[in-house]
PDB file of C-alpha atoms in Angstrom:
ATOM      1  CA  MET A  28       9.492  16.904   6.737  1.00 56.00           C
ATOM      2  CA  GLU A  29       6.401  15.417   4.912  1.00 58.00           C
ATOM      3  CA  PHE A  30       5.352  11.846   4.325  1.00 50.00           C
ATOM      4  CA  ALA A  31       3.053  11.016   1.593  1.00 59.00           C
ATOM      5  CA  GLU A  32       0.509   8.196   2.903  1.00 64.00           C
ATOM      6  CA  ILE A  33      -1.465   6.149   0.441  1.00 60.00           C
ATOM      7  CA  PRO A  34      -4.616   4.749   1.522  1.00 62.00           C
ATOM      8  CA  LYS A  35      -4.899   1.237   2.020  1.00 57.00           C
ATOM      9  CA  ASP A  36      -7.983   1.077  -0.390  1.00 59.00           C
ATOM     10  CA  VAL A  37      -6.286   2.368  -3.248  1.00 54.00           C
ATOM     11  CA  LEU A  38      -3.485  -0.587  -3.210  1.00 66.00           C
ATOM     12  CA  PRO A  39      -5.975  -3.635  -2.330  1.00 72.00           C
ATOM     13  CA  GLY A  40      -3.762  -7.105  -1.504  1.00 80.00           C
ATOM     14  CA  LEU A  41      -0.993  -5.366  -0.274  1.00 90.00           C
ATOM     15  CA  SER A  42       0.668  -6.274   3.027  1.00 93.00           C
ATOM     16  CA  VAL A  43       0.523  -4.042   5.699  1.00 95.00           C
ATOM     17  CA  LEU A  44       3.266  -4.412   8.397  1.00 96.00           C
ATOM     18  CA  THR A  45       3.075  -2.896  11.994  1.00 97.00           C
ATOM     19  CA  VAL A  46       5.873  -2.778  14.112  1.00 97.00           C
ATOM     20  CA  THR A  47       5.964  -2.563  17.798  1.00 97.00           C
ATOM     21  CA  GLY A  48       9.546  -1.679  19.084  1.00 97.00           C
ATOM     22  CA  ASN A  49      11.731  -4.748  18.379  1.00 97.00           C
ATOM     23  CA  VAL A  50       9.240  -7.254  20.353  1.00 98.00           C
ATOM     24  CA  GLU A  51       5.903  -7.323  18.201  1.00 98.00           C
ATOM     25  CA  LEU A  52       4.995  -7.612  14.563  1.00 98.00           C
ATOM     26  CA  THR A  53       1.464  -7.478  13.072  1.00 98.00           C
ATOM     27  CA  LEU A  54       0.938  -8.542   9.419  1.00 98.00           C
ATOM     28  CA  GLU A  55      -1.958  -8.205   7.704  1.00 97.00           C
ATOM     29  CA  ASN A  56      -2.840  -9.520   3.929  1.00 95.00           C
ATOM     30  CA  TYR A  57      -0.608 -12.411   4.030  1.00 96.00           C
ATOM     31  CA  ARG A  58      -0.658 -15.352   1.814  1.00 95.00           C
ATOM     32  CA  GLY A  59       1.141 -18.433   3.699  1.00 96.00           C
ATOM     33  CA  ILE A  60       3.423 -19.395   6.286  1.00 97.00           C
ATOM     34  CA  LEU A  61       6.633 -20.750   4.410  1.00 98.00           C
ATOM     35  CA  GLU A  62       8.873 -21.480   7.551  1.00 98.00           C
ATOM     36  CA  TYR A  63       8.619 -21.117  11.374  1.00 98.00           C
ATOM     37  CA  THR A  64      11.289 -21.685  13.951  1.00 98.00           C
ATOM     38  CA  GLY A  65      12.405 -19.714  17.148  1.00 98.00           C
ATOM     39  CA  GLU A  66      15.087 -17.956  15.078  1.00 99.00           C
ATOM     40  CA  LEU A  67      13.345 -17.238  11.758  1.00 99.00           C
ATOM     41  CA  VAL A  68       9.578 -17.118  10.223  1.00 98.00           C
ATOM     42  CA  ARG A  69       9.121 -16.515   6.526  1.00 98.00           C
ATOM     43  CA  VAL A  70       5.958 -15.670   5.333  1.00 98.00           C
ATOM     44  CA  GLN A  71       4.470 -15.396   1.452  1.00 96.00           C
ATOM     45  CA  VAL A  72       3.270 -12.084   0.639  1.00 95.00           C
ATOM     46  CA  LYS A  73       2.042 -10.372  -2.558  1.00 92.00           C
ATOM     47  CA  GLY A  74       4.900  -9.977  -4.539  1.00 91.00           C
ATOM     48  CA  GLY A  75       7.332 -11.673  -2.534  1.00 96.00           C
ATOM     49  CA  GLN A  76       8.511 -12.791   0.792  1.00 97.00           C
ATOM     50  CA  LEU A  77       8.818 -11.360   4.094  1.00 97.00           C
ATOM     51  CA  LYS A  78      11.804 -12.914   6.364  1.00 98.00           C
ATOM     52  CA  VAL A  79      11.820 -12.123  10.316  1.00 98.00           C
ATOM     53  CA  THR A  80      14.764 -13.110  11.888  1.00 99.00           C
ATOM     54  CA  GLY A  81      15.708 -12.914  15.862  1.00 98.00           C
ATOM     55  CA  GLU A  82      15.427 -15.035  18.916  1.00 98.00           C
ATOM     56  CA  HIS A  83      12.486 -16.335  20.740  1.00 98.00           C
ATOM     57  CA  LEU A  84       9.991 -15.746  17.943  1.00 99.00           C
ATOM     58  CA  MET A  85       6.512 -16.994  18.299  1.00 98.00           C
ATOM     59  CA  ILE A  86       3.456 -16.422  16.403  1.00 98.00           C
ATOM     60  CA  SER A  87       1.170 -15.383  18.881  1.00 97.00           C
ATOM     61  CA  TYR A  88      -2.139 -15.678  16.808  1.00 96.00           C
ATOM     62  CA  TYR A  89      -2.818 -16.040  13.057  1.00 95.00           C
ATOM     63  CA  THR A  90      -6.080 -15.859  10.985  1.00 96.00           C
ATOM     64  CA  ASN A  91      -6.796 -16.072   7.265  1.00 93.00           C
ATOM     65  CA  ASP A  92      -5.491 -12.567   6.740  1.00 92.00           C
ATOM     66  CA  GLU A  93      -3.789 -11.450   9.889  1.00 97.00           C
ATOM     67  CA  MET A  94      -0.740 -12.636  11.931  1.00 98.00           C
ATOM     68  CA  LYS A  95       0.949 -11.588  15.168  1.00 98.00           C
ATOM     69  CA  MET A  96       4.846 -12.182  15.970  1.00 98.00           C
ATOM     70  CA  THR A  97       6.486 -11.790  19.124  1.00 98.00           C
ATOM     71  CA  GLY A  98      10.120 -12.058  20.617  1.00 98.00           C
ATOM     72  CA  TRP A  99      13.287 -10.207  19.941  1.00 98.00           C
ATOM     73  CA  ILE A 100      13.244  -8.970  16.283  1.00 98.00           C
ATOM     74  CA  ARG A 101      16.535  -8.540  14.952  1.00 98.00           C
ATOM     75  CA  ASP A 102      15.993  -8.270  11.049  1.00 98.00           C
ATOM     76  CA  ILE A 103      12.963  -7.686   8.760  1.00 98.00           C
ATOM     77  CA  GLU A 104      13.730  -8.486   5.200  1.00 98.00           C
ATOM     78  CA  TYR A 105      11.598  -8.079   2.226  1.00 96.00           C
ATOM     79  CA  HIS A 106      12.300 -10.267  -1.076  1.00 95.00           C
ATOM     80  CA  CYS A 107      10.783  -9.177  -4.001  1.00 93.00           C
ATOM     81  CA  SER A 108       9.719 -11.887  -6.949  1.00 85.00           C
ATOM     82  CA  GLU A 109       8.489  -9.270  -9.361  1.00 66.00           C
TER      83      GLU A 109
END
């Protein structure tokens, strides 16, 4: 099985999501935090929203363009607005 990999510099501004198991999520190129509780994190990204649900969710750190969430991640949903 072959996977096509698109270089990050070809699609500037798109979010990059890195998930480690079901306990850690790193998001690059996000636009803003819309909602944040221990069970739900909603984030604005280019072209839509990212919705993460789980238990004991915590934003470990964030900068203007990167954030890390930890906790027990149950679901990750992307809601396209375009």
